[in-house]
Amino acid sequence: MLHFFRNHFGMTVSIVIALILSICMSATAIVWDKLTFSIELLLRNWGTAFLTIMLISLLLPVKMMGDAFAGKLGLKHDTLPFGLVSNLVPTLFYNTGATLILVGVNVGFGAPYYWNAFWADFFVMFVVSYVLSLIAERIGMLVAKKACQPLQPHL
């Protein structure tokens, strides 16, 4: 538990990824489901998706699991094929969790058409999440490298 949060670098990357994914997933959910756009709905969906993604990041080492999966396939670290495969596992967990919760928040967890709504959103959200996770990971790494530099003493 909390494997990726053992250091500031991993925490920074996870927060950046969660921010980017959650805002894009919330906007996609509104557009794809043809909901009436409002700032309140966008913020509610964003907060829900962000919290869900962060909780998954805290509870499961999904990025490490993705890296291990890509490694078991014999892919070399820091290559495009490795990045494409290693991002499948976190995207599957983040997307599934966020989609389950967002559908429940927007249509009701007890709605008779909950699972139909979930499956209608799942694959679109997966594609959006996967593409954005590739971009968000790069942005998160850049931010973390800049933010987590060792402090230099001022003389």
PDB file of C-alpha atoms in Angstrom:
ATOM      1  CA  MET A   1       0.000   0.000   0.000  1.00  0.00           C
ATOM      2  CA  LEU A   2       1.205   3.502  -0.800  1.00  0.00           C
ATOM      3  CA  HIS A   3       4.103   2.067  -2.822  1.00  0.00           C
ATOM      4  CA  PHE A   4       4.227   4.867  -5.375  1.00  0.00           C
ATOM      5  CA  PHE A   5       3.860   7.536  -2.668  1.00  0.00           C
ATOM      6  CA  ARG A   6       7.044   6.586  -0.847  1.00  0.00           C
ATOM      7  CA  ASN A   7       8.700   9.633  -2.317  1.00  0.00           C
ATOM      8  CA  HIS A   8       7.748  13.133  -3.375  1.00  0.00           C
ATOM      9  CA  PHE A   9       8.524  12.377  -7.004  1.00  0.00           C
ATOM     10  CA  GLY A  10       5.915   9.600  -7.288  1.00  0.00           C
ATOM     11  CA  MET A  11       3.366  11.633  -5.382  1.00  0.00           C
ATOM     12  CA  THR A  12       3.862  14.625  -7.682  1.00  0.00           C
ATOM     13  CA  VAL A  13       3.509  12.489 -10.821  1.00  0.00           C
ATOM     14  CA  SER A  14       0.338  10.858  -9.454  1.00  0.00           C
ATOM     15  CA  ILE A  15      -1.272  14.182  -8.576  1.00  0.00           C
ATOM     16  CA  VAL A  16      -0.567  15.670 -12.010  1.00  0.00           C
ATOM     17  CA  ILE A  17      -1.938  12.565 -13.740  1.00  0.00           C
ATOM     18  CA  ALA A  18      -5.047  12.596 -11.520  1.00  0.00           C
ATOM     19  CA  LEU A  19      -5.673  16.292 -12.191  1.00  0.00           C
ATOM     20  CA  ILE A  20      -5.401  15.956 -15.961  1.00  0.00           C
ATOM     21  CA  LEU A  21      -7.352  12.701 -16.202  1.00  0.00           C
ATOM     22  CA  SER A  22     -10.152  13.788 -13.894  1.00  0.00           C
ATOM     23  CA  ILE A  23     -10.874  17.109 -15.603  1.00  0.00           C
ATOM     24  CA  CYS A  24     -10.837  15.492 -19.044  1.00  0.00           C
ATOM     25  CA  MET A  25     -12.952  12.535 -17.934  1.00  0.00           C
ATOM     26  CA  SER A  26     -15.510  14.835 -16.333  1.00  0.00           C
ATOM     27  CA  ALA A  27     -15.770  16.973 -19.465  1.00  0.00           C
ATOM     28  CA  THR A  28     -15.975  13.857 -21.668  1.00  0.00           C
ATOM     29  CA  ALA A  29     -18.742  12.397 -19.495  1.00  0.00           C
ATOM     30  CA  ILE A  30     -20.789  15.570 -19.847  1.00  0.00           C
ATOM     31  CA  VAL A  31     -20.345  15.769 -23.628  1.00  0.00           C
ATOM     32  CA  TRP A  32     -20.668  12.028 -24.372  1.00  0.00           C
ATOM     33  CA  ASP A  33     -23.764  11.616 -22.198  1.00  0.00           C
ATOM     34  CA  LYS A  34     -25.314  14.773 -23.691  1.00  0.00           C
ATOM     35  CA  LEU A  35     -25.803  16.306 -20.253  1.00  0.00           C
ATOM     36  CA  THR A  36     -26.556  19.996 -19.917  1.00  0.00           C
ATOM     37  CA  PHE A  37     -23.203  21.661 -19.321  1.00  0.00           C
ATOM     38  CA  SER A  38     -22.809  23.690 -16.165  1.00  0.00           C
ATOM     39  CA  ILE A  39     -19.824  24.673 -14.056  1.00  0.00           C
ATOM     40  CA  GLU A  40     -21.454  22.956 -11.079  1.00  0.00           C
ATOM     41  CA  LEU A  41     -21.741  19.654 -12.984  1.00  0.00           C
ATOM     42  CA  LEU A  42     -18.186  19.951 -14.311  1.00  0.00           C
ATOM     43  CA  LEU A  43     -16.808  20.612 -10.821  1.00  0.00           C
ATOM     44  CA  ARG A  44     -18.870  17.830  -9.252  1.00  0.00           C
ATOM     45  CA  ASN A  45     -17.705  15.324 -11.866  1.00  0.00           C
ATOM     46  CA  TRP A  46     -14.122  16.584 -11.666  1.00  0.00           C
ATOM     47  CA  GLY A  47     -14.007  16.305  -7.879  1.00  0.00           C
ATOM     48  CA  THR A  48     -15.534  12.845  -7.974  1.00  0.00           C
ATOM     49  CA  ALA A  49     -13.148  11.572 -10.651  1.00  0.00           C
ATOM     50  CA  PHE A  50     -10.108  13.196  -8.968  1.00  0.00           C
ATOM     51  CA  LEU A  51     -10.939  11.672  -5.596  1.00  0.00           C
ATOM     52  CA  THR A  52     -11.533   8.244  -7.152  1.00  0.00           C
ATOM     53  CA  ILE A  53      -8.272   8.298  -9.111  1.00  0.00           C
ATOM     54  CA  MET A  54      -6.279   9.511  -6.090  1.00  0.00           C
ATOM     55  CA  LEU A  55      -7.777   6.805  -3.851  1.00  0.00           C
ATOM     56  CA  ILE A  56      -6.878   4.146  -6.400  1.00  0.00           C
ATOM     57  CA  SER A  57      -3.343   5.600  -6.563  1.00  0.00           C
ATOM     58  CA  LEU A  58      -3.086   5.458  -2.785  1.00  0.00           C
ATOM     59  CA  LEU A  59      -4.413   1.922  -2.401  1.00  0.00           C
ATOM     60  CA  LEU A  60      -2.920   0.113  -5.384  1.00  0.00           C
ATOM     61  CA  PRO A  61       0.542   0.366  -6.959  1.00  0.00           C
ATOM     62  CA  VAL A  62      -1.018   0.404 -10.440  1.00  0.00           C
ATOM     63  CA  LYS A  63       1.896   2.162 -12.130  1.00  0.00           C
ATOM     64  CA  MET A  64       4.328  -0.384 -10.713  1.00  0.00           C
ATOM     65  CA  MET A  65       1.982  -3.154 -11.817  1.00  0.00           C
ATOM     66  CA  GLY A  66       1.927  -1.698 -15.329  1.00  0.00           C
ATOM     67  CA  ASP A  67       5.719  -1.431 -15.400  1.00  0.00           C
ATOM     68  CA  ALA A  68       6.028  -5.044 -14.193  1.00  0.00           C
ATOM     69  CA  PHE A  69       3.570  -6.189 -16.878  1.00  0.00           C
ATOM     70  CA  ALA A  70       5.542  -4.419 -19.618  1.00  0.00           C
ATOM     71  CA  GLY A  71       8.771  -5.861 -18.209  1.00  0.00           C
ATOM     72  CA  LYS A  72       7.365  -9.402 -18.236  1.00  0.00           C
ATOM     73  CA  LEU A  73       6.626  -8.926 -21.934  1.00  0.00           C
ATOM     74  CA  GLY A  74      10.343  -8.231 -22.440  1.00  0.00           C
ATOM     75  CA  LEU A  75       9.944  -4.570 -23.341  1.00  0.00           C
ATOM     76  CA  LYS A  76      12.804  -2.209 -22.583  1.00  0.00           C
ATOM     77  CA  HIS A  77      12.214   0.591 -20.079  1.00  0.00           C
ATOM     78  CA  ASP A  78      11.997   4.152 -21.492  1.00  0.00           C
ATOM     79  CA  THR A  79      10.870   3.014 -24.935  1.00  0.00           C
ATOM     80  CA  LEU A  80       7.590   3.819 -26.652  1.00  0.00           C
ATOM     81  CA  PRO A  81       6.317   0.193 -26.608  1.00  0.00           C
ATOM     82  CA  PHE A  82       7.108  -0.043 -22.868  1.00  0.00           C
ATOM     83  CA  GLY A  83       5.211   3.196 -22.179  1.00  0.00           C
ATOM     84  CA  LEU A  84       2.231   2.117 -24.270  1.00  0.00           C
ATOM     85  CA  VAL A  85       1.926  -1.232 -22.490  1.00  0.00           C
ATOM     86  CA  SER A  86       2.758  -0.016 -18.975  1.00  0.00           C
ATOM     87  CA  ASN A  87       0.012   2.621 -19.150  1.00  0.00           C
ATOM     88  CA  LEU A  88      -2.669   0.027 -19.929  1.00  0.00           C
ATOM     89  CA  VAL A  89      -2.837  -1.259 -16.340  1.00  0.00           C
ATOM     90  CA  PRO A  90      -3.205   2.124 -14.561  1.00  0.00           C
ATOM     91  CA  THR A  91      -5.669   3.276 -17.218  1.00  0.00           C
ATOM     92  CA  LEU A  92      -7.773   0.166 -16.731  1.00  0.00           C
ATOM     93  CA  PHE A  93      -7.953   0.726 -12.957  1.00  0.00           C
ATOM     94  CA  TYR A  94      -8.394   4.524 -13.079  1.00  0.00           C
ATOM     95  CA  ASN A  95     -10.941   4.407 -15.886  1.00  0.00           C
ATOM     96  CA  THR A  96     -12.985   1.573 -14.395  1.00  0.00           C
ATOM     97  CA  GLY A  97     -13.085   3.171 -10.948  1.00  0.00           C
ATOM     98  CA  ALA A  98     -13.855   6.676 -12.169  1.00  0.00           C
ATOM     99  CA  THR A  99     -16.459   5.495 -14.684  1.00  0.00           C
ATOM    100  CA  LEU A 100     -18.243   3.354 -12.071  1.00  0.00           C
ATOM    101  CA  ILE A 101     -18.445   6.316  -9.703  1.00  0.00           C
ATOM    102  CA  LEU A 102     -19.218   9.009 -12.302  1.00  0.00           C
ATOM    103  CA  VAL A 103     -22.083   6.993 -13.771  1.00  0.00           C
ATOM    104  CA  GLY A 104     -23.461   6.449 -10.278  1.00  0.00           C
ATOM    105  CA  VAL A 105     -23.224  10.131  -9.433  1.00  0.00           C
ATOM    106  CA  ASN A 106     -24.850  11.206 -12.697  1.00  0.00           C
ATOM    107  CA  VAL A 107     -27.620   8.612 -13.124  1.00  0.00           C
ATOM    108  CA  GLY A 108     -27.878   7.103  -9.646  1.00  0.00           C
ATOM    109  CA  PHE A 109     -26.298   3.942  -8.304  1.00  0.00           C
ATOM    110  CA  GLY A 110     -29.680   2.281  -7.950  1.00  0.00           C
ATOM    111  CA  ALA A 111     -30.976   3.269 -11.374  1.00  0.00           C
ATOM    112  CA  PRO A 112     -32.269   0.278 -13.361  1.00  0.00           C
ATOM    113  CA  TYR A 113     -30.172   1.384 -16.335  1.00  0.00           C
ATOM    114  CA  TYR A 114     -26.946   1.898 -14.311  1.00  0.00           C
ATOM    115  CA  TRP A 115     -25.022  -0.931 -16.014  1.00  0.00           C
ATOM    116  CA  ASN A 116     -26.251   0.070 -19.460  1.00  0.00           C
ATOM    117  CA  ALA A 117     -25.024   3.606 -18.805  1.00  0.00           C
ATOM    118  CA  PHE A 118     -21.718   2.271 -17.465  1.00  0.00           C
ATOM    119  CA  TRP A 119     -21.028   0.149 -20.552  1.00  0.00           C
ATOM    120  CA  ALA A 120     -22.120   2.980 -22.844  1.00  0.00           C
ATOM    121  CA  ASP A 121     -19.466   5.218 -21.235  1.00  0.00           C
ATOM    122  CA  PHE A 122     -16.733   2.714 -20.410  1.00  0.00           C
ATOM    123  CA  PHE A 123     -15.066   2.234 -23.793  1.00  0.00           C
ATOM    124  CA  VAL A 124     -15.167   5.891 -24.806  1.00  0.00           C
ATOM    125  CA  MET A 125     -13.793   6.883 -21.421  1.00  0.00           C
ATOM    126  CA  PHE A 126     -11.120   4.181 -21.693  1.00  0.00           C
ATOM    127  CA  VAL A 127      -9.821   5.533 -25.000  1.00  0.00           C
ATOM    128  CA  VAL A 128      -9.848   9.100 -23.664  1.00  0.00           C
ATOM    129  CA  SER A 129      -8.171   7.994 -20.423  1.00  0.00           C
ATOM    130  CA  TYR A 130      -5.518   5.939 -22.190  1.00  0.00           C
ATOM    131  CA  VAL A 131      -4.474   8.679 -24.601  1.00  0.00           C
ATOM    132  CA  LEU A 132      -4.510  11.270 -21.832  1.00  0.00           C
ATOM    133  CA  SER A 133      -2.591   9.020 -19.428  1.00  0.00           C
ATOM    134  CA  LEU A 134       0.268   8.847 -21.928  1.00  0.00           C
ATOM    135  CA  ILE A 135       0.331  12.651 -22.139  1.00  0.00           C
ATOM    136  CA  ALA A 136      -0.314  13.203 -18.426  1.00  0.00           C
ATOM    137  CA  GLU A 137       2.485  10.854 -17.410  1.00  0.00           C
ATOM    138  CA  ARG A 138       4.990  12.833 -19.469  1.00  0.00           C
ATOM    139  CA  ILE A 139       3.733  16.107 -18.029  1.00  0.00           C
ATOM    140  CA  GLY A 140       3.788  14.644 -14.513  1.00  0.00           C
ATOM    141  CA  MET A 141       7.364  13.448 -14.969  1.00  0.00           C
ATOM    142  CA  LEU A 142       8.476  16.886 -16.166  1.00  0.00           C
ATOM    143  CA  VAL A 143       6.735  18.630 -13.260  1.00  0.00           C
ATOM    144  CA  ALA A 144       8.124  16.137 -10.749  1.00  0.00           C
ATOM    145  CA  LYS A 145      11.675  16.438 -12.099  1.00  0.00           C
ATOM    146  CA  LYS A 146      11.475  20.195 -11.763  1.00  0.00           C
ATOM    147  CA  ALA A 147       9.673  20.250  -8.389  1.00  0.00           C
ATOM    148  CA  CYS A 148      11.632  17.452  -6.721  1.00  0.00           C
ATOM    149  CA  GLN A 149      15.158  18.675  -7.406  1.00  0.00           C
ATOM    150  CA  PRO A 150      17.448  18.561  -4.388  1.00  0.00           C
ATOM    151  CA  LEU A 151      17.633  21.888  -2.614  1.00  0.00           C
ATOM    152  CA  GLN A 152      20.848  23.813  -3.190  1.00  0.00           C
ATOM    153  CA  PRO A 153      22.242  25.722  -0.226  1.00  0.00           C
ATOM    154  CA  HIS A 154      22.341  29.493  -0.692  1.00  0.00           C
ATOM    155  CA  LEU A 155      25.783  30.867   0.048  1.00  0.00           C
TER     156      LEU A 155
END
